[in-house]
mmCIF file of N, CA and C and ligand atoms in Angstrom:
data_model
loop_
_atom_site.group_PDB
_atom_site.id
_atom_site.type_symbol
_atom_site.label_atom_id
_atom_site.label_comp_id
_atom_site.label_asym_id
_atom_site.label_seq_id
_atom_site.Cartn_x
_atom_site.Cartn_y
_atom_site.Cartn_z
ATOM 1 N N UNK I 118 166.364 139.889 182.927
ATOM 2 C CA UNK I 118 167.550 140.659 183.324
ATOM 3 C C UNK I 118 167.181 141.602 184.474
ATOM 4 N N UNK I 119 168.031 141.635 185.442
ATOM 5 C CA UNK I 119 167.786 142.481 186.603
ATOM 6 C C UNK I 119 168.087 143.940 186.280
ATOM 7 N N UNK I 120 167.205 144.787 186.688
ATOM 8 C CA UNK I 120 167.457 146.224 186.506
ATOM 9 C C UNK I 120 168.653 146.622 187.350
ATOM 10 N N UNK I 121 169.510 147.411 186.768
ATOM 11 C CA UNK I 121 170.708 147.844 187.491
ATOM 12 C C UNK I 121 170.741 149.359 187.639
ATOM 13 N N UNK I 122 169.571 149.933 187.757
ATOM 14 C CA UNK I 122 169.555 151.373 188.008
ATOM 15 C C UNK I 122 169.619 151.630 189.506
ATOM 16 N N UNK I 123 170.258 152.688 189.881
ATOM 17 C CA UNK I 123 170.430 153.016 191.286
ATOM 18 C C UNK I 123 170.306 154.522 191.451
ATOM 19 N N UNK I 124 169.555 154.911 192.466
ATOM 20 C CA UNK I 124 169.442 156.332 192.751
ATOM 21 C C UNK I 124 170.583 156.723 193.684
ATOM 22 N N UNK I 125 171.357 157.687 193.272
ATOM 23 C CA UNK I 125 172.486 158.125 194.093
ATOM 24 C C UNK I 125 172.387 159.629 194.334
ATOM 25 N N UNK I 126 173.066 160.064 195.377
ATOM 26 C CA UNK I 126 173.151 161.497 195.644
ATOM 27 C C UNK I 126 174.622 161.899 195.639
ATOM 28 N N UNK I 127 174.946 162.853 194.822
ATOM 29 C CA UNK I 127 176.320 163.347 194.743
ATOM 30 C C UNK I 127 176.317 164.831 195.104
ATOM 31 N N UNK I 128 177.517 165.372 195.277
ATOM 32 C CA UNK I 128 177.639 166.792 195.555
ATOM 33 C C UNK I 128 178.067 167.477 194.268
ATOM 34 N N UNK I 129 177.329 168.453 193.858
ATOM 35 C CA UNK I 129 177.654 169.153 192.618
ATOM 36 C C UNK I 129 179.041 169.785 192.719
ATOM 37 N N UNK I 130 179.913 169.531 191.728
ATOM 38 C CA UNK I 130 181.266 170.090 191.779
ATOM 39 C C UNK I 130 181.301 171.595 191.504
ATOM 40 N N UNK I 131 180.202 172.156 191.118
ATOM 41 C CA UNK I 131 180.138 173.605 190.875
ATOM 42 C C UNK I 131 179.571 174.346 192.077
ATOM 43 N N UNK I 132 178.347 173.968 192.467
ATOM 44 C CA UNK I 132 177.644 174.740 193.499
ATOM 45 C C UNK I 132 177.656 174.056 194.860
ATOM 46 N N UNK I 133 178.084 172.783 194.911
ATOM 47 C CA UNK I 133 178.184 172.090 196.198
ATOM 48 C C UNK I 133 176.874 171.569 196.745
ATOM 49 N N UNK I 134 175.804 171.752 196.000
ATOM 50 C CA UNK I 134 174.501 171.271 196.466
ATOM 51 C C UNK I 134 174.366 169.773 196.197
ATOM 52 N N UNK I 135 173.639 169.058 197.061
ATOM 53 C CA UNK I 135 173.390 167.639 196.793
ATOM 54 C C UNK I 135 172.463 167.471 195.595
ATOM 55 N N UNK I 136 172.835 166.568 194.717
ATOM 56 C CA UNK I 136 172.051 166.296 193.516
ATOM 57 C C UNK I 136 171.740 164.807 193.485
ATOM 58 N N UNK I 137 170.482 164.467 193.372
ATOM 59 C CA UNK I 137 170.067 163.069 193.293
ATOM 60 C C UNK I 137 169.812 162.718 191.832
ATOM 61 N N UNK I 138 170.388 161.610 191.406
ATOM 62 C CA UNK I 138 170.233 161.205 190.018
ATOM 63 C C UNK I 138 170.168 159.684 189.936
ATOM 64 N N UNK I 139 169.698 159.195 188.820
ATOM 65 C CA UNK I 139 169.585 157.759 188.595
ATOM 66 C C UNK I 139 170.732 157.324 187.683
ATOM 67 N N UNK I 140 171.525 156.362 188.122
ATOM 68 C CA UNK I 140 172.575 155.838 187.249
ATOM 69 C C UNK I 140 172.175 154.448 186.760
ATOM 70 N N UNK I 141 172.579 154.138 185.549
ATOM 71 C CA UNK I 141 172.248 152.859 184.926
ATOM 72 C C UNK I 141 173.521 152.030 184.771
ATOM 73 N N UNK I 142 173.725 151.110 185.708
ATOM 74 C CA UNK I 142 174.939 150.290 185.698
ATOM 75 C C UNK I 142 174.948 149.272 184.575
ATOM 76 N N UNK I 143 173.808 148.952 184.013
ATOM 77 C CA UNK I 143 173.754 147.915 182.979
ATOM 78 C C UNK I 143 174.494 148.328 181.718
ATOM 79 N N UNK I 144 174.738 149.621 181.550
ATOM 80 C CA UNK I 144 175.442 150.103 180.364
ATOM 81 C C UNK I 144 176.961 149.996 180.534
ATOM 82 N N UNK I 145 177.419 149.547 181.697
ATOM 83 C CA UNK I 145 178.851 149.388 181.916
ATOM 84 C C UNK I 145 179.532 150.694 182.269
ATOM 85 N N UNK I 146 180.875 150.645 182.314
ATOM 86 C CA UNK I 146 181.651 151.844 182.634
ATOM 87 C C UNK I 146 181.414 152.887 181.555
ATOM 88 N N UNK I 147 181.123 154.075 181.975
ATOM 89 C CA UNK I 147 180.847 155.120 180.999
ATOM 90 C C UNK I 147 181.038 156.492 181.627
ATOM 91 N N UNK I 148 181.163 157.460 180.764
ATOM 92 C CA UNK I 148 181.250 158.857 181.177
ATOM 93 C C UNK I 148 180.175 159.628 180.430
ATOM 94 N N UNK I 149 179.433 160.426 181.156
ATOM 95 C CA UNK I 149 178.400 161.218 180.484
ATOM 96 C C UNK I 149 178.177 162.508 181.246
ATOM 97 N N UNK I 150 177.497 163.406 180.588
ATOM 98 C CA UNK I 150 177.231 164.722 181.162
ATOM 99 C C UNK I 150 175.756 164.835 181.526
ATOM 100 N N UNK I 151 175.501 165.346 182.718
ATOM 101 C CA UNK I 151 174.127 165.629 183.100
ATOM 102 C C UNK I 151 174.117 166.976 183.816
ATOM 103 N N UNK I 152 173.193 167.819 183.457
ATOM 104 C CA UNK I 152 173.161 169.149 184.058
ATOM 105 C C UNK I 152 172.732 169.081 185.520
ATOM 106 N N UNK I 153 173.376 169.911 186.336
ATOM 107 C CA UNK I 153 172.998 170.022 187.749
ATOM 108 C C UNK I 153 171.567 170.523 187.843
ATOM 109 N N UNK I 154 170.792 169.889 188.745
ATOM 110 C CA UNK I 154 169.391 170.297 188.904
ATOM 111 C C UNK I 154 169.278 171.632 189.628
ATOM 112 N N UNK I 155 170.358 172.062 190.274
ATOM 113 C CA UNK I 155 170.319 173.303 191.043
ATOM 114 C C UNK I 155 170.884 174.472 190.226
ATOM 115 N N UNK I 156 172.126 174.320 189.714
ATOM 116 C CA UNK I 156 172.765 175.440 189.021
ATOM 117 C C UNK I 156 172.798 175.251 187.504
ATOM 118 N N UNK I 157 172.331 174.104 187.026
ATOM 119 C CA UNK I 157 172.192 173.844 185.578
ATOM 120 C C UNK I 157 173.526 173.767 184.830
ATOM 121 N N UNK I 158 174.643 173.644 185.553
ATOM 122 C CA UNK I 158 175.918 173.493 184.857
ATOM 123 C C UNK I 158 176.191 172.015 184.597
ATOM 124 N N UNK I 159 176.994 171.713 183.569
ATOM 125 C CA UNK I 159 177.166 170.317 183.143
ATOM 126 C C UNK I 159 178.127 169.529 184.035
ATOM 127 N N UNK I 160 177.596 168.564 184.750
ATOM 128 C CA UNK I 160 178.409 167.699 185.614
ATOM 129 C C UNK I 160 178.803 166.461 184.820
ATOM 130 N N UNK I 161 180.102 166.126 184.872
ATOM 131 C CA UNK I 161 180.565 164.908 184.214
ATOM 132 C C UNK I 161 180.489 163.749 185.208
ATOM 133 N N UNK I 162 179.734 162.721 184.859
ATOM 134 C CA UNK I 162 179.613 161.516 185.678
ATOM 135 C C UNK I 162 180.503 160.434 185.076
ATOM 136 N N UNK I 163 181.296 159.779 185.927
ATOM 137 C CA UNK I 163 182.135 158.664 185.474
ATOM 138 C C UNK I 163 181.760 157.435 186.299
ATOM 139 N N UNK I 164 181.190 156.447 185.640
ATOM 140 C CA UNK I 164 180.789 155.222 186.334
ATOM 141 C C UNK I 164 181.910 154.198 186.237
ATOM 142 N N UNK I 165 182.313 153.649 187.384
ATOM 143 C CA UNK I 165 183.361 152.631 187.414
ATOM 144 C C UNK I 165 182.771 151.326 187.918
ATOM 145 N N UNK I 166 183.104 150.226 187.241
ATOM 146 C CA UNK I 166 182.642 148.908 187.644
ATOM 147 C C UNK I 166 183.834 148.047 188.041
ATOM 148 N N UNK I 167 183.559 147.067 188.898
ATOM 149 C CA UNK I 167 184.587 146.101 189.260
ATOM 150 C C UNK I 167 184.803 145.173 188.063
ATOM 151 N N UNK I 168 185.910 144.387 188.059
ATOM 152 C CA UNK I 168 186.162 143.480 186.930
ATOM 153 C C UNK I 168 185.043 142.469 186.687
ATOM 154 N N UNK I 169 184.268 142.144 187.708
ATOM 155 C CA UNK I 169 183.164 141.194 187.488
ATOM 156 C C UNK I 169 181.839 141.895 187.232
ATOM 157 N N UNK I 170 181.910 143.199 186.935
ATOM 158 C CA UNK I 170 180.726 143.896 186.470
ATOM 159 C C UNK I 170 179.817 144.459 187.542
ATOM 160 N N UNK I 171 180.291 144.498 188.772
ATOM 161 C CA UNK I 171 179.468 145.061 189.837
ATOM 162 C C UNK I 171 179.734 146.567 189.970
ATOM 163 N N UNK I 172 178.730 147.324 190.366
ATOM 164 C CA UNK I 172 178.936 148.752 190.562
ATOM 165 C C UNK I 172 180.046 149.022 191.570
ATOM 166 N N UNK I 173 180.963 149.904 191.214
ATOM 167 C CA UNK I 173 182.059 150.209 192.120
ATOM 168 C C UNK I 173 181.920 151.623 192.684
ATOM 169 N N UNK I 174 181.969 152.591 191.803
ATOM 170 C CA UNK I 174 181.802 153.948 192.314
ATOM 171 C C UNK I 174 181.423 154.902 191.192
ATOM 172 N N UNK I 175 180.962 156.066 191.622
ATOM 173 C CA UNK I 175 180.633 157.136 190.693
ATOM 174 C C UNK I 175 181.495 158.339 191.047
ATOM 175 N N UNK I 176 182.240 158.826 190.075
ATOM 176 C CA UNK I 176 182.999 160.054 190.267
ATOM 177 C C UNK I 176 182.303 161.173 189.524
ATOM 178 N N UNK I 177 182.350 162.348 190.081
ATOM 179 C CA UNK I 177 181.807 163.499 189.367
ATOM 180 C C UNK I 177 182.917 164.531 189.205
ATOM 181 N N UNK I 178 182.857 165.261 188.110
ATOM 182 C CA UNK I 178 183.862 166.266 187.827
ATOM 183 C C UNK I 178 183.236 167.412 187.052
ATOM 184 N N UNK I 179 183.917 168.547 187.104
ATOM 185 C CA UNK I 179 183.472 169.671 186.281
ATOM 186 C C UNK I 179 183.853 169.388 184.840
ATOM 187 N N UNK I 180 182.986 169.795 183.963
ATOM 188 C CA UNK I 180 183.245 169.567 182.537
ATOM 189 C C UNK I 180 184.365 170.451 182.028
ATOM 190 N N UNK I 181 184.682 171.518 182.743
ATOM 191 C CA UNK I 181 185.686 172.450 182.247
ATOM 192 C C UNK I 181 187.060 172.249 182.863
ATOM 193 N N UNK I 182 187.287 171.146 183.564
ATOM 194 C CA UNK I 182 188.608 170.856 184.148
ATOM 195 C C UNK I 182 189.640 170.632 183.064
HETATM 196 ZN ZN1 LIG R 409 175.227 172.711 190.817
#
C-alpha cells in the first residue's frame, strides 16, 4: 500500500503564522484537532477527498467557531 501522508503548510486561524503538519490521507475524510505549533491553540483540520479517494483539500478552522 502506498503511503498517503503529505506535508502541508497552512496558516493558523488564530495567530496567522504558517504551520507545517503531516496529513494522512489514507484514513479518508476526517476532522481532527491539532494544536498550533506557534500559539498552541487547537486548530480544527478537515480533510476532504474526491469521490475516487484522491486528496482534494485541507480546510482549517478555529475550534471555537
Ligand atoms: Zn497559531
